[in-house]
Each structure stands twice: as structure tokens, then as C-alpha cells.
Amino acid sequence: MKRSLLLILLFSCLIYSENSSAQKFTLGIIGGTSSSQISGDGFYGFAQFGLMAGADVTYKINDKWSANFGLQFNQKGARTYPSKKTSAVYRLHVNYIEAPLTLNYHINSFRINTGFYLGVKINQKERTSFGPVDPERPFKTFDFGGQFSIGYQFIEQWELALRFQNSLAPVRNHKLTQAYSPALFLFGDWHQNMLNKGQYFTHLSLILRYTI
């Protein structure tokens, strides 16, 4: 009798431990729209729009902190439209599979998220007013960068977030070694040197997340 009770107690403790551990993990489905630009192309503005979709896993550390790991499809690029000043048309489209790893801080219904991502290029398309760019100047296989977002849980299980991403390593080499004149310094010599190493993506996205 005592042995049976001991086995039941041990089994109950095991089940409780597994349930408590499972409650620390939640699965999220994400989708949204994005806009992006790339440095060194001579154009400015987040004019290339795209889509993103994927899933992530959140691990609850405590009531204030959590960590995220995800896998997502993301479209990046650059674009210019004809105007009164110019008839030039340019469009760059690069698709990636990305794996972000981030840390979250929770304040009531808000979640502040910061971390890094690693993207793997799927394909690229680049064209001007005269058609596809030939010869193609290939992008590097990987896009490594940092990201920051602010999310708001507006109803149970649903969150709306604004995310910013920027490459920390060049995604493609410049045609020339010097891309920016000294007059375009933004943050000093280090920023000038960084931009001259190659092109970098800057990316904004509006994301809707559903927690399962």
C-alpha cells in the first residue's frame, strides 16, 4: 500500500513538473507587411514593400522577461518610381529565410524586443527601366543584423508589433570602393568606414502575432 502511494506521488510530481515546464513555452504565428531600403544605391526612402510570415517560440523566464526564437520568410529590397524630376525606374527584390533570436521585456500589455537575426538568401531580382540587370551583381548568402520591436497585446492572444531591422554586415559589395563622400558623415568615421564596406538593408515591418 505504501509502495503504491509512493509511486502515485512520484508520478504526480513528474506530471506536474512537465506541465509547469510546458507552460513556460508558447508558440506564435506571425504575419505582416514590410518596407525596406538599401544603402549605397543612390535612392532614399522605404519604397519597396513586401510580405513576411513565420512562427516563433517564446520561453518565459519570469513575469518581466522572456526569450524568442523564430523562423520566418521575409522580403527585402529597394525601389524608385518615375516622377517629374526623373523617368528612371529601379527595383530590387531579395527574399530571405530568417532566424531571429531576441530577448523581451514586458510592461503591462507592451513587449519590448531586441536581439539579432540571421537570414539566408533564397533568390534575388533586380531591374531598371531597361529590363533585368545584366550581369547580375549577386548578394551574399547570409544577412546578419540586429532588430528592435515594440509590441502591444490589444486582446488576448493577439499582438501588434512594429519592428526595425538593420544589417550589421554587408549584404553586397559596392561597385566602387568609395560609396559615400565625407560630407555625408552621419555618426563619424566609424560609420563612414562601415558604409564603404558594402551595402546594408534597413527594414521596417508591421507584424500581427497570434499566440497558440
mmCIF file of C-alpha atoms in Angstrom:
data_model
loop_
_atom_site.group_PDB
_atom_site.id
_atom_site.type_symbol
_atom_site.label_atom_id
_atom_site.label_comp_id
_atom_site.label_asym_id
_atom_site.label_seq_id
_atom_site.Cartn_x
_atom_site.Cartn_y
_atom_site.Cartn_z
ATOM 1 C CA MET A 1 0.000 0.000 0.000
ATOM 2 C CA LYS A 2 2.738 2.428 0.991
ATOM 3 C CA ARG A 3 4.696 1.471 -2.152
ATOM 4 C CA SER A 4 1.664 2.179 -4.344
ATOM 5 C CA LEU A 5 1.113 5.565 -2.721
ATOM 6 C CA LEU A 6 4.786 6.425 -3.227
ATOM 7 C CA LEU A 7 4.597 5.503 -6.913
ATOM 8 C CA ILE A 8 1.442 7.588 -7.360
ATOM 9 C CA LEU A 9 3.102 10.555 -5.617
ATOM 10 C CA LEU A 10 6.229 10.304 -7.790
ATOM 11 C CA PHE A 11 4.121 10.022 -10.947
ATOM 12 C CA SER A 12 2.029 13.060 -9.925
ATOM 13 C CA CYS A 13 5.175 15.102 -9.286
ATOM 14 C CA LEU A 14 6.529 14.131 -12.706
ATOM 15 C CA ILE A 15 3.300 15.172 -14.461
ATOM 16 C CA TYR A 16 3.218 18.483 -12.566
ATOM 17 C CA SER A 17 6.846 19.184 -13.454
ATOM 18 C CA GLU A 18 6.211 18.520 -17.159
ATOM 19 C CA ASN A 19 3.107 20.723 -17.186
ATOM 20 C CA SER A 20 4.946 23.554 -15.416
ATOM 21 C CA SER A 21 7.772 23.339 -17.931
ATOM 22 C CA ALA A 22 5.364 23.277 -20.872
ATOM 23 C CA GLN A 23 3.633 26.412 -19.585
ATOM 24 C CA LYS A 24 6.921 28.300 -19.981
ATOM 25 C CA PHE A 25 6.833 27.784 -23.771
ATOM 26 C CA THR A 26 4.292 29.320 -26.145
ATOM 27 C CA LEU A 27 4.057 29.090 -29.913
ATOM 28 C CA GLY A 28 3.258 32.144 -32.023
ATOM 29 C CA ILE A 29 2.196 32.518 -35.648
ATOM 30 C CA ILE A 30 3.264 35.814 -37.267
ATOM 31 C CA GLY A 31 2.443 37.633 -40.487
ATOM 32 C CA GLY A 32 2.672 41.176 -41.740
ATOM 33 C CA THR A 33 3.789 43.739 -44.274
ATOM 34 C CA SER A 34 7.176 45.395 -44.621
ATOM 35 C CA SER A 35 9.044 48.228 -46.318
ATOM 36 C CA SER A 36 12.772 48.442 -46.883
ATOM 37 C CA GLN A 37 15.685 50.258 -48.475
ATOM 38 C CA ILE A 38 19.363 49.536 -49.111
ATOM 39 C CA SER A 39 22.371 51.798 -48.635
ATOM 40 C CA GLY A 40 24.650 52.773 -51.500
ATOM 41 C CA ASP A 41 22.102 52.651 -54.334
ATOM 42 C CA GLY A 42 21.664 56.429 -54.605
ATOM 43 C CA PHE A 43 17.958 56.267 -53.697
ATOM 44 C CA TYR A 44 16.281 57.074 -50.393
ATOM 45 C CA GLY A 45 13.050 56.068 -48.704
ATOM 46 C CA PHE A 46 11.310 52.840 -47.698
ATOM 47 C CA ALA A 47 9.677 52.388 -51.101
ATOM 48 C CA GLN A 48 9.957 48.600 -51.568
ATOM 49 C CA PHE A 49 7.045 46.801 -49.931
ATOM 50 C CA GLY A 50 6.878 43.115 -49.159
ATOM 51 C CA LEU A 51 5.395 40.394 -47.001
ATOM 52 C CA MET A 52 6.658 38.350 -44.091
ATOM 53 C CA ALA A 53 5.306 35.233 -42.384
ATOM 54 C CA GLY A 54 6.527 32.593 -39.968
ATOM 55 C CA ALA A 55 6.400 31.247 -36.444
ATOM 56 C CA ASP A 56 8.290 31.683 -33.189
ATOM 57 C CA VAL A 57 8.643 30.096 -29.765
ATOM 58 C CA THR A 58 8.628 32.201 -26.582
ATOM 59 C CA TYR A 59 10.248 30.975 -23.381
ATOM 60 C CA LYS A 60 9.006 32.716 -20.227
ATOM 61 C CA ILE A 61 11.913 33.481 -17.897
ATOM 62 C CA ASN A 62 9.816 35.364 -15.307
ATOM 63 C CA ASP A 63 6.961 37.880 -15.235
ATOM 64 C CA LYS A 64 9.111 40.601 -16.839
ATOM 65 C CA TRP A 65 11.471 38.750 -19.147
ATOM 66 C CA SER A 66 11.176 36.191 -21.925
ATOM 67 C CA ALA A 67 13.212 34.969 -24.900
ATOM 68 C CA ASN A 68 12.207 34.300 -28.503
ATOM 69 C CA PHE A 69 13.458 32.100 -31.302
ATOM 70 C CA GLY A 70 11.728 32.176 -34.671
ATOM 71 C CA LEU A 71 11.812 31.149 -38.305
ATOM 72 C CA GLN A 72 10.294 33.447 -40.946
ATOM 73 C CA PHE A 73 10.102 34.300 -44.636
ATOM 74 C CA ASN A 74 10.991 37.949 -45.284
ATOM 75 C CA GLN A 75 11.084 40.101 -48.426
ATOM 76 C CA LYS A 76 13.594 42.960 -48.660
ATOM 77 C CA GLY A 77 14.726 45.312 -51.397
ATOM 78 C CA ALA A 78 14.648 48.850 -52.762
ATOM 79 C CA ARG A 79 12.589 50.753 -55.310
ATOM 80 C CA THR A 80 12.212 54.080 -57.067
ATOM 81 C CA TYR A 81 9.285 55.365 -59.115
ATOM 82 C CA PRO A 82 9.238 57.715 -62.128
ATOM 83 C CA SER A 83 8.471 61.331 -61.228
ATOM 84 C CA LYS A 84 8.546 64.828 -62.695
ATOM 85 C CA LYS A 85 12.273 65.027 -61.957
ATOM 86 C CA THR A 86 13.298 61.666 -63.427
ATOM 87 C CA SER A 87 11.938 58.862 -65.556
ATOM 88 C CA ALA A 88 14.338 56.309 -64.032
ATOM 89 C CA VAL A 89 12.798 53.147 -62.616
ATOM 90 C CA TYR A 90 14.675 50.782 -60.323
ATOM 91 C CA ARG A 91 13.517 47.760 -58.365
ATOM 92 C CA LEU A 92 15.432 45.334 -56.158
ATOM 93 C CA HIS A 93 13.770 42.315 -54.596
ATOM 94 C CA VAL A 94 15.606 39.832 -52.305
ATOM 95 C CA ASN A 95 13.873 37.003 -50.437
ATOM 96 C CA TYR A 96 15.260 35.547 -47.201
ATOM 97 C CA ILE A 97 14.556 32.848 -44.651
ATOM 98 C CA GLU A 98 15.452 34.393 -41.286
ATOM 99 C CA ALA A 99 16.044 33.040 -37.798
ATOM 100 C CA PRO A 100 15.751 35.799 -35.157
ATOM 101 C CA LEU A 101 16.906 35.308 -31.556
ATOM 102 C CA THR A 102 15.692 38.015 -29.185
ATOM 103 C CA LEU A 103 15.126 38.996 -25.563
ATOM 104 C CA ASN A 104 11.801 40.522 -24.476
ATOM 105 C CA TYR A 105 10.910 42.877 -21.659
ATOM 106 C CA HIS A 106 7.217 43.018 -20.672
ATOM 107 C CA ILE A 107 5.489 46.157 -19.344
ATOM 108 C CA ASN A 108 1.779 45.522 -18.806
ATOM 109 C CA SER A 109 0.401 44.909 -22.322
ATOM 110 C CA PHE A 110 3.583 46.075 -24.060
ATOM 111 C CA ARG A 111 6.557 43.944 -25.078
ATOM 112 C CA ILE A 112 9.939 45.471 -25.970
ATOM 113 C CA ASN A 113 12.021 43.112 -28.061
ATOM 114 C CA THR A 114 15.692 43.351 -29.057
ATOM 115 C CA GLY A 115 18.236 40.920 -30.474
ATOM 116 C CA PHE A 116 19.804 39.565 -33.647
ATOM 117 C CA TYR A 117 18.758 37.714 -36.778
ATOM 118 C CA LEU A 118 20.476 35.559 -39.376
ATOM 119 C CA GLY A 119 18.988 35.481 -42.860
ATOM 120 C CA VAL A 120 19.727 33.028 -45.691
ATOM 121 C CA LYS A 121 19.119 34.319 -49.204
ATOM 122 C CA ILE A 122 16.613 32.395 -51.343
ATOM 123 C CA ASN A 123 16.749 34.462 -54.537
ATOM 124 C CA GLN A 124 17.113 37.983 -55.899
ATOM 125 C CA LYS A 125 15.661 40.073 -58.746
ATOM 126 C CA GLU A 126 16.954 43.448 -59.895
ATOM 127 C CA ARG A 127 15.744 45.535 -62.820
ATOM 128 C CA THR A 128 15.810 49.070 -64.222
ATOM 129 C CA SER A 129 13.861 50.915 -66.905
ATOM 130 C CA PHE A 130 15.775 48.858 -69.487
ATOM 131 C CA GLY A 131 14.901 45.456 -68.016
ATOM 132 C CA PRO A 132 16.703 42.957 -65.758
ATOM 133 C CA VAL A 133 20.174 43.983 -64.596
ATOM 134 C CA ASP A 134 22.802 42.021 -66.529
ATOM 135 C CA PRO A 135 25.348 40.943 -65.433
ATOM 136 C CA GLU A 136 23.781 40.306 -62.064
ATOM 137 C CA ARG A 137 25.727 41.530 -59.052
ATOM 138 C CA PRO A 138 24.972 38.768 -56.523
ATOM 139 C CA PHE A 139 24.076 39.267 -52.897
ATOM 140 C CA LYS A 140 25.911 37.352 -50.218
ATOM 141 C CA THR A 141 24.355 34.150 -48.929
ATOM 142 C CA PHE A 142 23.822 35.483 -45.387
ATOM 143 C CA ASP A 143 22.333 38.657 -43.937
ATOM 144 C CA PHE A 144 23.299 39.132 -40.278
ATOM 145 C CA GLY A 145 21.795 42.058 -38.405
ATOM 146 C CA GLY A 146 20.120 43.485 -35.330
ATOM 147 C CA GLN A 147 16.462 44.119 -34.685
ATOM 148 C CA PHE A 148 14.257 46.039 -32.273
ATOM 149 C CA SER A 149 10.482 45.997 -31.906
ATOM 150 C CA ILE A 150 7.660 47.230 -29.713
ATOM 151 C CA GLY A 151 4.524 45.120 -29.479
ATOM 152 C CA TYR A 152 1.113 45.720 -27.923
ATOM 153 C CA GLN A 153 -1.253 42.937 -26.879
ATOM 154 C CA PHE A 154 -4.601 44.511 -27.777
ATOM 155 C CA ILE A 155 -6.708 41.435 -26.985
ATOM 156 C CA GLU A 156 -5.958 38.017 -25.516
ATOM 157 C CA GLN A 157 -3.580 36.001 -27.745
ATOM 158 C CA TRP A 158 -3.219 38.825 -30.311
ATOM 159 C CA GLU A 159 -0.293 41.247 -30.526
ATOM 160 C CA LEU A 160 0.524 44.045 -32.975
ATOM 161 C CA ALA A 161 4.219 44.977 -33.282
ATOM 162 C CA LEU A 162 6.374 47.480 -35.139
ATOM 163 C CA ARG A 163 9.814 46.048 -35.936
ATOM 164 C CA PHE A 164 13.050 47.651 -37.138
ATOM 165 C CA GLN A 165 15.912 45.648 -38.668
ATOM 166 C CA ASN A 166 19.312 46.730 -39.955
ATOM 167 C CA SER A 167 22.140 44.659 -41.416
ATOM 168 C CA LEU A 168 25.316 44.628 -39.315
ATOM 169 C CA ALA A 169 27.408 43.017 -42.054
ATOM 170 C CA PRO A 170 27.376 43.993 -45.747
ATOM 171 C CA VAL A 171 24.837 42.061 -47.833
ATOM 172 C CA ARG A 172 26.548 43.001 -51.120
ATOM 173 C CA ASN A 173 29.785 44.667 -52.194
ATOM 174 C CA HIS A 174 29.816 48.108 -53.835
ATOM 175 C CA LYS A 175 30.687 48.553 -57.479
ATOM 176 C CA LEU A 176 33.307 51.054 -56.296
ATOM 177 C CA THR A 177 35.466 51.090 -53.155
ATOM 178 C CA GLN A 178 34.243 54.539 -52.058
ATOM 179 C CA ALA A 179 30.482 54.978 -51.950
ATOM 180 C CA TYR A 180 29.977 57.963 -49.642
ATOM 181 C CA SER A 181 31.682 61.322 -49.697
ATOM 182 C CA PRO A 182 32.959 62.783 -46.375
ATOM 183 C CA ALA A 183 30.143 65.362 -46.484
ATOM 184 C CA LEU A 184 27.672 62.552 -45.798
ATOM 185 C CA PHE A 185 29.101 61.585 -42.396
ATOM 186 C CA LEU A 186 26.290 60.540 -40.085
ATOM 187 C CA PHE A 187 27.921 59.252 -36.904
ATOM 188 C CA GLY A 188 31.622 59.809 -37.533
ATOM 189 C CA ASP A 189 34.479 57.965 -39.179
ATOM 190 C CA TRP A 190 33.369 54.519 -37.989
ATOM 191 C CA HIS A 191 30.014 54.887 -39.774
ATOM 192 C CA GLN A 192 31.725 56.164 -42.926
ATOM 193 C CA ASN A 193 34.059 53.162 -42.923
ATOM 194 C CA MET A 194 31.190 50.748 -42.304
ATOM 195 C CA LEU A 195 29.119 52.076 -45.226
ATOM 196 C CA ASN A 196 32.100 51.909 -47.561
ATOM 197 C CA LYS A 197 32.486 48.164 -46.894
ATOM 198 C CA GLY A 198 29.296 47.386 -48.810
ATOM 199 C CA GLN A 199 25.517 47.709 -48.920
ATOM 200 C CA TYR A 200 23.239 47.244 -45.897
ATOM 201 C CA PHE A 201 19.491 46.651 -45.666
ATOM 202 C CA THR A 202 17.257 48.778 -43.437
ATOM 203 C CA HIS A 203 13.842 47.231 -42.893
ATOM 204 C CA LEU A 204 10.569 48.194 -41.195
ATOM 205 C CA SER A 205 7.656 45.814 -40.662
ATOM 206 C CA LEU A 206 4.200 45.816 -39.110
ATOM 207 C CA ILE A 207 3.509 42.388 -37.631
ATOM 208 C CA LEU A 208 0.430 40.642 -36.285
ATOM 209 C CA ARG A 209 1.153 37.748 -33.905
ATOM 210 C CA TYR A 210 -1.240 35.076 -32.662
ATOM 211 C CA THR A 211 -0.261 33.023 -29.615
ATOM 212 C CA ILE A 212 -1.435 29.415 -29.716
#
